[in-house]
Tab-separated table of C-alpha atoms in Angstrom:
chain	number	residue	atom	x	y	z
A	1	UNK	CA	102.618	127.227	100.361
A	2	UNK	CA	105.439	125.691	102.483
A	3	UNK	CA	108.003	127.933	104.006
A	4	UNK	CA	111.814	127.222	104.091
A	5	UNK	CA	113.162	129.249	106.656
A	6	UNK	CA	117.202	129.153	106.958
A	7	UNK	CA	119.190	130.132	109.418
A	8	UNK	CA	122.002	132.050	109.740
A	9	UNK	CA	121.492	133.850	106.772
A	10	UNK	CA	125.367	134.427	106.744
A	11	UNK	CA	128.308	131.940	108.142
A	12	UNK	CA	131.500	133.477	108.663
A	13	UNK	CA	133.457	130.226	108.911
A	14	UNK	CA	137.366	129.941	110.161
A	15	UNK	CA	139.342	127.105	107.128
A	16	UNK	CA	138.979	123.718	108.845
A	17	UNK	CA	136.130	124.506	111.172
A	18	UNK	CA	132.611	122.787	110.972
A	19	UNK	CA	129.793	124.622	110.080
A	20	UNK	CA	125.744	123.794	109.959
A	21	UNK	CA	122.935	125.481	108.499
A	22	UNK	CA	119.607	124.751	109.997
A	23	UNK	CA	116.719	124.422	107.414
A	24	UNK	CA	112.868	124.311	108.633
A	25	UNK	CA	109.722	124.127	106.749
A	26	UNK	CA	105.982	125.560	108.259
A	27	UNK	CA	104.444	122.062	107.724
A	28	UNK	CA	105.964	118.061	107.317
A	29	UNK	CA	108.031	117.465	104.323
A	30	UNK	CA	106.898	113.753	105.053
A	31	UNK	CA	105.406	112.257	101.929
A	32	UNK	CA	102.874	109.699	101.533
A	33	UNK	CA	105.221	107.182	100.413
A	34	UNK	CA	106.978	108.150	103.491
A	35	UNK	CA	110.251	109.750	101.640
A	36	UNK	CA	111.196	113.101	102.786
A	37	UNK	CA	112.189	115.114	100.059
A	38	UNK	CA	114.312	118.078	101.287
A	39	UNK	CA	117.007	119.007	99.227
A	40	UNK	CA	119.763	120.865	99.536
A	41	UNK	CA	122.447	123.043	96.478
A	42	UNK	CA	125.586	125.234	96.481
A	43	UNK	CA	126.049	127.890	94.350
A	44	UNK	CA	129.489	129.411	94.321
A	45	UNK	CA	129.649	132.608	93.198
A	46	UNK	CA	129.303	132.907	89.351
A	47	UNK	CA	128.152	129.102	88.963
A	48	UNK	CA	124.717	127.452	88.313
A	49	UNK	CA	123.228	125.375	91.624
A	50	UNK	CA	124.182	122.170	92.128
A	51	UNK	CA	122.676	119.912	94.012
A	52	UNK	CA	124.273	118.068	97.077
A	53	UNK	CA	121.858	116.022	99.191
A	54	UNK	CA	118.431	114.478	98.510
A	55	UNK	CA	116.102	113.057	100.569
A	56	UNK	CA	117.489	114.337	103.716
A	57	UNK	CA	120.518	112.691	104.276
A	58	UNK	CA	121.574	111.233	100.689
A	59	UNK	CA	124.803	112.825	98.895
A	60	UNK	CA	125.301	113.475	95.172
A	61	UNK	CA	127.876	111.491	93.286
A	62	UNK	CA	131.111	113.614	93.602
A	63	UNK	CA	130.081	115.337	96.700
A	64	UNK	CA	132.639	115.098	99.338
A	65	UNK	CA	131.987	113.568	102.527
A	66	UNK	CA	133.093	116.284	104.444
A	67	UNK	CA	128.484	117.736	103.540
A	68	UNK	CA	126.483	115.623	105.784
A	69	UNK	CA	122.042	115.860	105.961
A	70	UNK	CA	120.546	115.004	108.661
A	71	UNK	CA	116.682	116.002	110.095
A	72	UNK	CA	113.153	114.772	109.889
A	73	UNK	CA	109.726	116.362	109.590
A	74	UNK	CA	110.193	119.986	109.911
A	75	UNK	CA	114.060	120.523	111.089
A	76	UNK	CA	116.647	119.508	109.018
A	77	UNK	CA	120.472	120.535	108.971
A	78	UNK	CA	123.257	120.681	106.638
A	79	UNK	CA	126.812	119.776	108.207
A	80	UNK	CA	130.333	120.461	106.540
A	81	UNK	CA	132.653	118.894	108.686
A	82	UNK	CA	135.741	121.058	107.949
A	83	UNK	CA	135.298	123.684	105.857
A	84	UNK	CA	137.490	124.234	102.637
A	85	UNK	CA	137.583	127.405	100.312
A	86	UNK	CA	135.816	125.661	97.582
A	87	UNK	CA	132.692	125.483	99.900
A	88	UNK	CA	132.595	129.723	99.701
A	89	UNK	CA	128.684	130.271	98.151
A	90	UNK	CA	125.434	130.241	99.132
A	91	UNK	CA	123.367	127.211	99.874
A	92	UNK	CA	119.695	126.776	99.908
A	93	UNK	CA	117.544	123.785	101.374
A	94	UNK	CA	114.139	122.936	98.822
A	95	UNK	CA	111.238	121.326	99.610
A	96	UNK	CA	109.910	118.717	96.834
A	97	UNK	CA	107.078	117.185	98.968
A	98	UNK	CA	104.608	119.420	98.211
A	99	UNK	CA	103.782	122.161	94.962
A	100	UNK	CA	104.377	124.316	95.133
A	101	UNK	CA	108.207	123.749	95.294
A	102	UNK	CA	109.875	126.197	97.773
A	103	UNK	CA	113.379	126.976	98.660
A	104	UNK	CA	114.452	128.249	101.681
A	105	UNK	CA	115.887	132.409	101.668
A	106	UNK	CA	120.276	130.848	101.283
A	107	UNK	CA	122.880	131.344	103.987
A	108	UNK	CA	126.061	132.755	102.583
A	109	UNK	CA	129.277	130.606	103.968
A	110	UNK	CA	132.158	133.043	103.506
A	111	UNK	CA	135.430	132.293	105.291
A	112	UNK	CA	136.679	134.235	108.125
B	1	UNK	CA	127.943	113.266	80.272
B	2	UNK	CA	124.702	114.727	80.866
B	3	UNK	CA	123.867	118.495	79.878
B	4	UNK	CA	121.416	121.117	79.929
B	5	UNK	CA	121.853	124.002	77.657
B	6	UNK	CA	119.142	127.036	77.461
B	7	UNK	CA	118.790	129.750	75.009
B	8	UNK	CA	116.442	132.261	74.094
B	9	UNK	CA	117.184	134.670	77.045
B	10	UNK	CA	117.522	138.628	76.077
B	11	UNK	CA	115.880	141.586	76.257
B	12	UNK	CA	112.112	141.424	76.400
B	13	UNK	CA	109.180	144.304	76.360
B	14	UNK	CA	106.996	144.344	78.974
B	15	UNK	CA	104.247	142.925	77.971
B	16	UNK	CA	105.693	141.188	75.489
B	17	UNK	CA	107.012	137.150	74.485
B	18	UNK	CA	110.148	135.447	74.597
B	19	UNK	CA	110.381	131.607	74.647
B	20	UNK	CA	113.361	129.399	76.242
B	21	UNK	CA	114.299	126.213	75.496
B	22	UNK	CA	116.454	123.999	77.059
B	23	UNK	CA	118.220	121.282	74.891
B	24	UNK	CA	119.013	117.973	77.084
B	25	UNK	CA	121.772	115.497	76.439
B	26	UNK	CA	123.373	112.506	77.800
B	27	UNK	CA	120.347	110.895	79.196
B	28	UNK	CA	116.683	109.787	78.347
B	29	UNK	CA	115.335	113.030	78.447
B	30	UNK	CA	111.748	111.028	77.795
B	31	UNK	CA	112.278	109.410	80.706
B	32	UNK	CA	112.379	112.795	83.456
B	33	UNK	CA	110.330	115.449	84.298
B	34	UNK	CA	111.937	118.886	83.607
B	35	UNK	CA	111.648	121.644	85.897
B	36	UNK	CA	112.504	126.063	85.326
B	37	UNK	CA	113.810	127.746	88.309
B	38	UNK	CA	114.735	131.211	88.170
B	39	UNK	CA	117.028	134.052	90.402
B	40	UNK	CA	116.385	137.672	90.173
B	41	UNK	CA	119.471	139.654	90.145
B	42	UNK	CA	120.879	139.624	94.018
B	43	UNK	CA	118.695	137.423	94.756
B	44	UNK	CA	117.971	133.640	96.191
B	45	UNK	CA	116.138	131.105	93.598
B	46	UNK	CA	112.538	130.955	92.767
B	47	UNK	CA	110.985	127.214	91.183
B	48	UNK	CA	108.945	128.115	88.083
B	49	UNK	CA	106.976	125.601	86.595
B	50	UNK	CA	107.393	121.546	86.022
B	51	UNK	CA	106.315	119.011	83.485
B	52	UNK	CA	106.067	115.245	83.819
B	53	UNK	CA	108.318	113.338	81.224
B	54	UNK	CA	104.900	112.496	79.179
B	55	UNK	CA	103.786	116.145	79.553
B	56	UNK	CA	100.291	114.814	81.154
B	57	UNK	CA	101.038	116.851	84.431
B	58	UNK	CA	102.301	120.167	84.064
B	59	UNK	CA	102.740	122.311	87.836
B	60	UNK	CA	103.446	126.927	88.016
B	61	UNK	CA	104.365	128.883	90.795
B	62	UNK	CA	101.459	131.450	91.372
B	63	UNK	CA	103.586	134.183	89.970
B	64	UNK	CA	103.829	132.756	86.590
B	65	UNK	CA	100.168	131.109	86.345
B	66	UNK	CA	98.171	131.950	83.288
B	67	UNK	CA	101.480	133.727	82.154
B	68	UNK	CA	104.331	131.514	81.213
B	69	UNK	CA	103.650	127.612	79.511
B	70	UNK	CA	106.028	125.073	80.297
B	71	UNK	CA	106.033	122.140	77.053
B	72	UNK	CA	108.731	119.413	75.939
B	73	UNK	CA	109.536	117.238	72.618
B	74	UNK	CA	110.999	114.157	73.267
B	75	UNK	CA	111.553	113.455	69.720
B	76	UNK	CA	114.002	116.803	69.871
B	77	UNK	CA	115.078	116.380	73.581
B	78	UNK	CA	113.990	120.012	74.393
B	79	UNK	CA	112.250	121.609	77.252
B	80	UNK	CA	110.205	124.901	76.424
B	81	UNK	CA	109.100	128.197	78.407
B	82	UNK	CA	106.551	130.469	76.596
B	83	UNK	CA	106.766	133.174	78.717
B	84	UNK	CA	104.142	135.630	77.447
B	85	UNK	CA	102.870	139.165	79.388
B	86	UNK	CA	105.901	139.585	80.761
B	87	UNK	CA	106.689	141.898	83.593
B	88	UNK	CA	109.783	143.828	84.866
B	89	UNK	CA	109.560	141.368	88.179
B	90	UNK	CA	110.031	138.539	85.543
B	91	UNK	CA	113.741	139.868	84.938
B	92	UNK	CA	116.197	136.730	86.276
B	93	UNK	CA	118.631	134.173	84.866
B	94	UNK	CA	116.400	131.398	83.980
B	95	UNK	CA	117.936	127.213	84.607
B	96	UNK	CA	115.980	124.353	83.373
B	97	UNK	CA	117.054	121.761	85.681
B	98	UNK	CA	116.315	117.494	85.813
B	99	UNK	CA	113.622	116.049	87.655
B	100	UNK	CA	111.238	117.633	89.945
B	101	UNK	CA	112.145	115.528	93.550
B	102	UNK	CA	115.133	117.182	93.400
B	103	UNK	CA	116.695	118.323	90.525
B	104	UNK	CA	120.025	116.846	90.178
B	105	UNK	CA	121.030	118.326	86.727
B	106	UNK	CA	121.396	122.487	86.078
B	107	UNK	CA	122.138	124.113	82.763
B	108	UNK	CA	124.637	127.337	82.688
B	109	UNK	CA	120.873	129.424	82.900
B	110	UNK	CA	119.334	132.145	79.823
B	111	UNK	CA	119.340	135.934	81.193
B	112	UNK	CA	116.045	137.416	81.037
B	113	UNK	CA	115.360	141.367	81.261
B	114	UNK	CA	112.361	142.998	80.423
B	115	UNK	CA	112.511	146.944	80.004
B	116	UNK	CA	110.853	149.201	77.540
């Protein structure tokens, strides 16, 4: 099975600061049609996932453009350029390449 | 507006059956693959099982296999889980979500707890 291994596993983050989870997977998330498929949800607290970026680097419709993807292969990164309260939750990268599917552990963002 | 609504969570025996279904509206549910994901309580999410939007493919997390059957009806627009021998480990809210890339679409999730 792939491994998703996130890091930090918790992000103190100051209102207005930027903050970046890193996301990396034990083998390439490359596929043979040459999409990456790494994924990547919030879930604030009480709430179902929701997904934010596909593909890498592709954001949801209604997803701010403050949440930025960014990475190839095995190292990928999730950027929130300044960080409001409604971004409070945990977010997890997933792999879709390969089955099974595997998400990374989540890194709590909690504001400072 | 598209929607995903499960039921059929609740208290199960170990052991024992319970089957969820997840009723899909606002798009051509014939049309997706359908995927369960689950989170234990406290704890980070786990992908299930998926099935192709004819039902010819059908994928389960090693955990699950031999255990839980994932099915659809596109005539009702409903996604299934027959989770049978269940086990206290299988306690979690249980989402059916759209797709399998990536799912894009999550319903509110079903609580599952098995305890004698």
């Amino acid at each position: 099975d792939v491994v998703m291994t996130q890091s930090p596993l918790s992000l103190p983050v100051t209102l207005g600061q930027p903050a970046s989870i890193s996301c990396r997977s034990s083998q390439s998330l490359v596929y043979s049609d040459g999409n990456t498929y790494l994924n990547w949800f919030q879930q604030r607290p009480g709430q179902s996932p929701r997904r934010l970026i596909y593909k890498v680097s592709n954001r949801d419709s209604g997803v701010p453009d403050r949440f930025s993807g960014s990475g190839s292969g095995t190292d990928f990164t999730l950027n929130i350029r300044r960080v409001e309260a409604e971004d409070v939750g945990v977010y997890y990268c997933m792999q879709s390449t390969h089955w099974p599917r595997t998400f990374g552990q989540g890194t709590k963002l909690e504001i400072k | 507006e598209v929607q995903l609504l499960e039921s059929g969570g609740g208290l199960g025996q170990p052991g024992g059956s319970l089957r969820l279904s997840c009723a899909a509206s606002g798009f051509i549910f014939s049309n997706y693959a359908m995927t369960w994901v689950r989170q234990a309580p406290g704890m980070g999410l786990e992908w299930v099982s998926s099935i192709s939007n004819s039902e010819s493919s059908t994928n389960y997390a090693d955990s699950v296999k031999g255990r839980f059957t994932i099915s659809r009806d596109n005539s009702k627009n409903t996604l299934y889980l027959q989770m049978n021998s269940l086990r206290a480990e299988d306690t979690a809210v249980y989402y059916c979500a759209k797709g399998w890339d990536g799912m894009d679409v999550w319903g509110q999730g079903t609580t599952v707890t098995v305890s004698s």
